[in-house]
PDB file of C-alpha atoms in Angstrom:
ATOM      1  CA  MET A   1     -50.748 151.916  74.213  1.00 91.00           C
ATOM      2  CA  TYR A   2     -52.787 149.231  72.577  1.00 94.00           C
ATOM      3  CA  ALA A   3     -52.155 148.427  69.116  1.00 94.00           C
ATOM      4  CA  ILE A   4     -54.395 145.800  66.760  1.00 96.00           C
ATOM      5  CA  ILE A   5     -51.397 143.388  64.415  1.00 95.00           C
ATOM      6  CA  SER A   6     -50.655 141.155  62.870  1.00 95.00           C
ATOM      7  CA  GLU A   7     -48.048 138.112  63.764  1.00 94.00           C
ATOM      8  CA  ILE A   8     -46.241 137.228  60.585  1.00 95.00           C
ATOM      9  CA  ASP A   9     -45.322 133.512  59.513  1.00 95.00           C
ATOM     10  CA  ASN A  10     -42.743 131.479  61.396  1.00 95.00           C
ATOM     11  CA  PRO A  11     -40.145 131.312  58.354  1.00 96.00           C
ATOM     12  CA  SER A  12     -40.202 135.700  57.903  1.00 97.00           C
ATOM     13  CA  GLY A  13     -40.571 135.412  61.614  1.00 95.00           C
ATOM     14  CA  GLU A  14     -37.431 133.661  62.047  1.00 96.00           C
ATOM     15  CA  THR A  15     -35.916 136.274  59.522  1.00 96.00           C
ATOM     16  CA  VAL A  16     -36.742 138.965  61.493  1.00 96.00           C
ATOM     17  CA  ASN A  17     -35.647 137.537  64.540  1.00 95.00           C
ATOM     18  CA  GLN A  18     -32.253 136.869  62.918  1.00 96.00           C
ATOM     19  CA  ILE A  19     -31.900 140.902  61.816  1.00 96.00           C
ATOM     20  CA  TRP A  20     -32.899 141.574  65.487  1.00 94.00           C
ATOM     21  CA  HIS A  21     -30.282 139.847  67.192  1.00 94.00           C
ATOM     22  CA  LYS A  22     -27.743 140.993  64.523  1.00 95.00           C
ATOM     23  CA  LEU A  23     -28.456 144.305  65.033  1.00 95.00           C
ATOM     24  CA  CYS A  24     -28.304 143.955  69.131  1.00 94.00           C
ATOM     25  CA  GLU A  25     -25.206 142.426  68.739  1.00 94.00           C
ATOM     26  CA  ALA A  26     -23.292 144.618  66.356  1.00 95.00           C
ATOM     27  CA  CYS A  27     -25.046 147.794  67.200  1.00 95.00           C
ATOM     28  CA  GLY A  28     -26.443 147.670  70.499  1.00 93.00           C
ATOM     29  CA  LEU A  29     -29.954 148.167  69.042  1.00 92.00           C
ATOM     30  CA  GLY A  30     -32.032 145.851  71.785  1.00 87.00           C
ATOM     31  CA  ALA A  31     -35.183 148.072  72.751  1.00 82.00           C
ATOM     32  CA  ILE A  32     -37.120 146.082  69.948  1.00 83.00           C
ATOM     33  CA  TYR A  33     -37.333 143.340  72.241  1.00 78.00           C
ATOM     34  CA  ALA A  34     -39.796 145.079  74.090  1.00 78.00           C
ATOM     35  CA  THR A  35     -41.993 144.028  70.834  1.00 78.00           C
ATOM     36  CA  PRO A  36     -44.144 140.968  71.669  1.00 72.00           C
ATOM     37  CA  THR A  37     -43.026 139.090  68.436  1.00 88.00           C
ATOM     38  CA  PRO A  38     -42.267 140.016  64.699  1.00 94.00           C
ATOM     39  CA  HIS A  39     -45.564 141.886  63.224  1.00 94.00           C
ATOM     40  CA  PHE A  40     -46.750 144.430  61.233  1.00 96.00           C
ATOM     41  CA  THR A  41     -49.561 147.119  63.078  1.00 95.00           C
ATOM     42  CA  TRP A  42     -53.303 148.071  62.045  1.00 97.00           C
ATOM     43  CA  LEU A  43     -54.013 150.486  64.560  1.00 97.00           C
ATOM     44  CA  VAL A  44     -52.495 152.197  67.399  1.00 96.00           C
ATOM     45  CA  ALA A  45     -54.323 153.771  70.479  1.00 96.00           C
ATOM     46  CA  GLU A  46     -53.364 155.187  74.143  1.00 95.00           C
ATOM     47  CA  GLU A  47     -56.978 153.458  74.917  1.00 96.00           C
ATOM     48  CA  LEU A  48     -59.022 150.795  73.687  1.00 96.00           C
ATOM     49  CA  ASP A  49     -62.121 149.254  74.902  1.00 96.00           C
ATOM     50  CA  VAL A  50     -60.489 145.638  74.879  1.00 95.00           C
ATOM     51  CA  GLU A  51     -63.698 143.616  75.562  1.00 95.00           C
ATOM     52  CA  LYS A  52     -65.302 145.281  72.516  1.00 96.00           C
ATOM     53  CA  SER A  53     -62.226 145.388  70.306  1.00 96.00           C
ATOM     54  CA  LYS A  54     -62.325 141.435  71.151  1.00 96.00           C
ATOM     55  CA  LEU A  55     -65.836 140.946  70.344  1.00 95.00           C
ATOM     56  CA  ASN A  56     -65.001 142.884  66.838  1.00 96.00           C
ATOM     57  CA  LEU A  57     -62.002 141.246  65.524  1.00 96.00           C
ATOM     58  CA  SER A  58     -63.052 137.989  66.494  1.00 95.00           C
ATOM     59  CA  GLU A  59     -65.913 138.549  63.759  1.00 94.00           C
ATOM     60  CA  ILE A  60     -63.507 140.428  61.412  1.00 95.00           C
ATOM     61  CA  VAL A  61     -61.320 137.656  61.441  1.00 94.00           C
ATOM     62  CA  LYS A  62     -63.984 135.258  60.377  1.00 92.00           C
ATOM     63  CA  SER A  63     -64.400 136.740  57.141  1.00 89.00           C
ATOM     64  CA  SER A  64     -60.676 137.825  56.660  1.00 88.00           C
ATOM     65  CA  PRO A  65     -58.189 136.200  54.104  1.00 85.00           C
ATOM     66  CA  VAL A  66     -55.222 135.535  55.066  1.00 86.00           C
ATOM     67  CA  ILE A  67     -52.981 138.664  53.851  1.00 90.00           C
ATOM     68  CA  SER A  68     -49.646 137.804  51.913  1.00 94.00           C
ATOM     69  CA  THR A  69     -47.365 140.111  50.768  1.00 96.00           C
ATOM     70  CA  HIS A  70     -43.688 140.972  49.843  1.00 96.00           C
ATOM     71  CA  THR A  71     -40.982 143.201  51.522  1.00 96.00           C
ATOM     72  CA  PHE A  72     -37.985 144.752  50.082  1.00 91.00           C
ATOM     73  CA  GLY A  73     -35.410 146.894  51.182  1.00 94.00           C
ATOM     74  CA  LEU A  74     -35.057 149.227  54.282  1.00 96.00           C
ATOM     75  CA  GLY A  75     -37.137 151.915  55.421  1.00 96.00           C
ATOM     76  CA  LEU A  76     -36.715 154.893  57.967  1.00 96.00           C
ATOM     77  CA  PHE A  77     -39.446 157.106  59.965  1.00 95.00           C
ATOM     78  CA  SER A  78     -36.920 160.195  60.537  1.00 93.00           C
ATOM     79  CA  GLY A  79     -37.062 162.437  63.280  1.00 91.00           C
ATOM     80  CA  GLY A  80     -36.381 162.703  66.888  1.00 90.00           C
ATOM     81  CA  HIS A  81     -36.872 159.148  67.411  1.00 90.00           C
ATOM     82  CA  PRO A  82     -36.153 157.435  63.997  1.00 94.00           C
ATOM     83  CA  VAL A  83     -37.535 153.719  63.151  1.00 94.00           C
ATOM     84  CA  LEU A  84     -35.893 151.661  61.031  1.00 96.00           C
ATOM     85  CA  PHE A  85     -38.061 148.996  59.032  1.00 97.00           C
ATOM     86  CA  LEU A  86     -38.670 146.737  56.450  1.00 97.00           C
ATOM     87  CA  PRO A  87     -41.398 148.367  54.392  1.00 98.00           C
ATOM     88  CA  MET A  88     -43.821 146.080  52.904  1.00 97.00           C
ATOM     89  CA  VAL A  89     -45.910 146.345  49.857  1.00 97.00           C
ATOM     90  CA  LYS A  90     -49.506 147.452  50.345  1.00 96.00           C
ATOM     91  CA  THR A  91     -51.928 145.033  48.507  1.00 95.00           C
ATOM     92  CA  VAL A  92     -55.769 145.724  47.678  1.00 95.00           C
ATOM     93  CA  GLU A  93     -56.417 143.117  50.374  1.00 95.00           C
ATOM     94  CA  MET A  94     -54.332 144.556  52.849  1.00 96.00           C
ATOM     95  CA  ILE A  95     -56.142 148.101  52.105  1.00 96.00           C
ATOM     96  CA  HIS A  96     -59.759 146.805  52.656  1.00 96.00           C
ATOM     97  CA  LEU A  97     -58.954 144.741  55.899  1.00 96.00           C
ATOM     98  CA  HIS A  98     -57.100 147.765  57.251  1.00 97.00           C
ATOM     99  CA  GLN A  99     -60.124 150.013  56.365  1.00 97.00           C
ATOM    100  CA  HIS A 100     -62.611 147.375  58.002  1.00 96.00           C
ATOM    101  CA  ILE A 101     -60.323 147.014  61.000  1.00 97.00           C
ATOM    102  CA  TRP A 102     -60.207 150.762  61.484  1.00 96.00           C
ATOM    103  CA  ASN A 103     -64.112 151.334  60.777  1.00 96.00           C
ATOM    104  CA  GLU A 104     -64.603 148.705  63.417  1.00 96.00           C
ATOM    105  CA  ILE A 105     -62.280 149.092  66.221  1.00 97.00           C
ATOM    106  CA  SER A 106     -61.756 153.064  65.997  1.00 95.00           C
ATOM    107  CA  PRO A 107     -64.821 153.994  67.803  1.00 96.00           C
ATOM    108  CA  TYR A 108     -63.616 151.886  70.813  1.00 96.00           C
ATOM    109  CA  THR A 109     -60.313 153.859  71.195  1.00 96.00           C
ATOM    110  CA  LYS A 110     -59.011 157.045  72.615  1.00 96.00           C
ATOM    111  CA  ASP A 111     -56.406 158.777  70.951  1.00 95.00           C
ATOM    112  CA  LEU A 112     -55.598 157.228  67.889  1.00 94.00           C
ATOM    113  CA  ASN A 113     -51.837 157.301  66.133  1.00 93.00           C
ATOM    114  CA  LYS A 114     -52.875 159.238  63.207  1.00 94.00           C
ATOM    115  CA  TYR A 115     -49.761 157.722  61.228  1.00 93.00           C
ATOM    116  CA  TYR A 116     -51.662 154.148  61.489  1.00 94.00           C
ATOM    117  CA  SER A 117     -54.913 156.130  59.696  1.00 95.00           C
ATOM    118  CA  PRO A 118     -55.684 154.809  56.309  1.00 94.00           C
ATOM    119  CA  GLU A 119     -54.555 157.959  55.084  1.00 94.00           C
ATOM    120  CA  PHE A 120     -51.366 157.536  56.322  1.00 96.00           C
ATOM    121  CA  TRP A 121     -50.621 153.821  56.881  1.00 96.00           C
ATOM    122  CA  LEU A 122     -47.337 152.571  55.596  1.00 96.00           C
ATOM    123  CA  PRO A 123     -47.224 148.713  56.312  1.00 97.00           C
ATOM    124  CA  HIS A 124     -43.924 147.813  58.111  1.00 97.00           C
ATOM    125  CA  ILE A 125     -42.106 145.272  60.208  1.00 97.00           C
ATOM    126  CA  THR A 126     -40.002 147.203  62.644  1.00 94.00           C
ATOM    127  CA  LEU A 127     -36.203 146.150  63.097  1.00 95.00           C
ATOM    128  CA  ALA A 128     -35.198 149.009  65.555  1.00 92.00           C
ATOM    129  CA  LEU A 129     -36.359 151.816  67.541  1.00 89.00           C
ATOM    130  CA  LYS A 130     -36.738 154.132  70.369  1.00 86.00           C
ATOM    131  CA  ASP A 131     -32.832 153.538  70.805  1.00 91.00           C
ATOM    132  CA  ILE A 132     -31.650 154.737  67.819  1.00 93.00           C
ATOM    133  CA  ASN A 133     -28.689 157.388  67.728  1.00 92.00           C
ATOM    134  CA  ARG A 134     -26.474 158.908  64.695  1.00 90.00           C
ATOM    135  CA  GLU A 135     -23.785 156.191  65.366  1.00 91.00           C
ATOM    136  CA  ASN A 136     -25.971 153.044  66.148  1.00 94.00           C
ATOM    137  CA  LEU A 137     -27.895 153.839  62.894  1.00 95.00           C
ATOM    138  CA  ALA A 138     -24.874 154.323  60.910  1.00 95.00           C
ATOM    139  CA  CYS A 139     -23.669 150.753  62.455  1.00 96.00           C
ATOM    140  CA  ALA A 140     -27.349 149.245  61.001  1.00 96.00           C
ATOM    141  CA  ILE A 141     -27.098 150.505  57.870  1.00 95.00           C
ATOM    142  CA  ASN A 142     -23.763 148.915  57.590  1.00 95.00           C
ATOM    143  CA  GLU A 143     -24.228 145.603  58.983  1.00 95.00           C
ATOM    144  CA  ILE A 144     -27.735 144.956  56.958  1.00 96.00           C
ATOM    145  CA  GLY A 145     -28.009 147.802  54.195  1.00 95.00           C
ATOM    146  CA  PHE A 146     -25.915 145.779  51.981  1.00 94.00           C
ATOM    147  CA  GLU A 147     -27.623 142.703  52.071  1.00 93.00           C
ATOM    148  CA  LYS A 148     -30.634 141.269  50.042  1.00 93.00           C
ATOM    149  CA  ILE A 149     -33.703 141.238  52.307  1.00 94.00           C
ATOM    150  CA  GLU A 150     -37.046 140.051  51.011  1.00 95.00           C
ATOM    151  CA  LEU A 151     -39.586 138.172  52.412  1.00 97.00           C
ATOM    152  CA  ASN A 152     -42.965 136.762  51.574  1.00 97.00           C
ATOM    153  CA  VAL A 153     -44.467 137.716  54.408  1.00 97.00           C
ATOM    154  CA  SER A 154     -48.114 135.808  55.563  1.00 95.00           C
ATOM    155  CA  MET A 155     -50.169 137.167  58.747  1.00 94.00           C
ATOM    156  CA  THR A 156     -50.876 134.201  60.859  1.00 91.00           C
ATOM    157  CA  SER A 157     -53.482 136.243  62.985  1.00 93.00           C
ATOM    158  CA  LEU A 158     -55.128 139.185  64.078  1.00 95.00           C
ATOM    159  CA  ALA A 159     -54.138 140.240  68.014  1.00 95.00           C
ATOM    160  CA  ILE A 160     -54.568 143.037  70.593  1.00 95.00           C
ATOM    161  CA  ALA A 161     -51.066 144.217  71.859  1.00 93.00           C
ATOM    162  CA  GLU A 162     -50.666 145.737  75.060  1.00 92.00           C
ATOM    163  CA  HIS A 163     -46.935 148.018  75.479  1.00 83.00           C
ATOM    164  CA  GLU A 164     -46.643 150.626  78.435  1.00 79.00           C
ATOM    165  CA  ASP A 165     -43.032 152.480  78.377  1.00 70.00           C
ATOM    166  CA  GLU A 166     -40.243 150.494  79.773  1.00 64.00           C
ATOM    167  CA  LYS A 167     -42.101 146.844  79.993  1.00 69.00           C
ATOM    168  CA  ILE A 168     -42.230 144.306  77.336  1.00 75.00           C
ATOM    169  CA  GLY A 169     -45.117 144.147  75.379  1.00 81.00           C
ATOM    170  CA  THR A 170     -47.971 141.416  75.643  1.00 87.00           C
ATOM    171  CA  ILE A 171     -50.324 139.924  73.423  1.00 89.00           C
ATOM    172  CA  LEU A 172     -53.754 140.068  75.221  1.00 93.00           C
ATOM    173  CA  GLU A 173     -55.748 138.224  72.759  1.00 93.00           C
ATOM    174  CA  ARG A 174     -55.083 136.743  69.328  1.00 94.00           C
ATOM    175  CA  PHE A 175     -57.173 135.547  66.898  1.00 95.00           C
ATOM    176  CA  PRO A 176     -55.495 133.042  64.018  1.00 93.00           C
ATOM    177  CA  VAL A 177     -56.321 133.733  60.354  1.00 90.00           C
ATOM    178  CA  ARG A 178     -58.037 130.535  58.879  1.00 79.00           C
ATOM    179  CA  ASN A 179     -56.340 129.632  55.738  1.00 61.00           C
TER     180      ASN A 179
END
């Protein structure tokens, strides 16, 4: 599986890492550590022409503004494999950049994840996934559900990430955003 992601600024990333650590220690939620870095995701696909995507992303990042937004509260994608996350305020700049990335990269993909399409996309920073069950979800809510978690998040890059089941994800290519 491949994803186009944006890594986040260091202070926000450190806070997310602290939350990951807290959830791992208190609730046994450690699957998040297969994620290469604190980030939010623009596009997910089972297959990606990496070389063509690199060329397009290198051009996209040249004209992209630094995206800054806020997180507040907690979110949960429910279902058989719940995901706990920090919801991000979707700005006009994010919407435009997301559409641009989608238009430029999706022709080089197969099996796009529809939940990352412009129609469904809910930008978020994942806190726990894959190893959530009823007990540790309750633990997670008890651990962080009563804390005020608000971040001012800035993206630092666009990146191509690859992740295979049971392996730690890797960043294949990183394109820093110019300030």
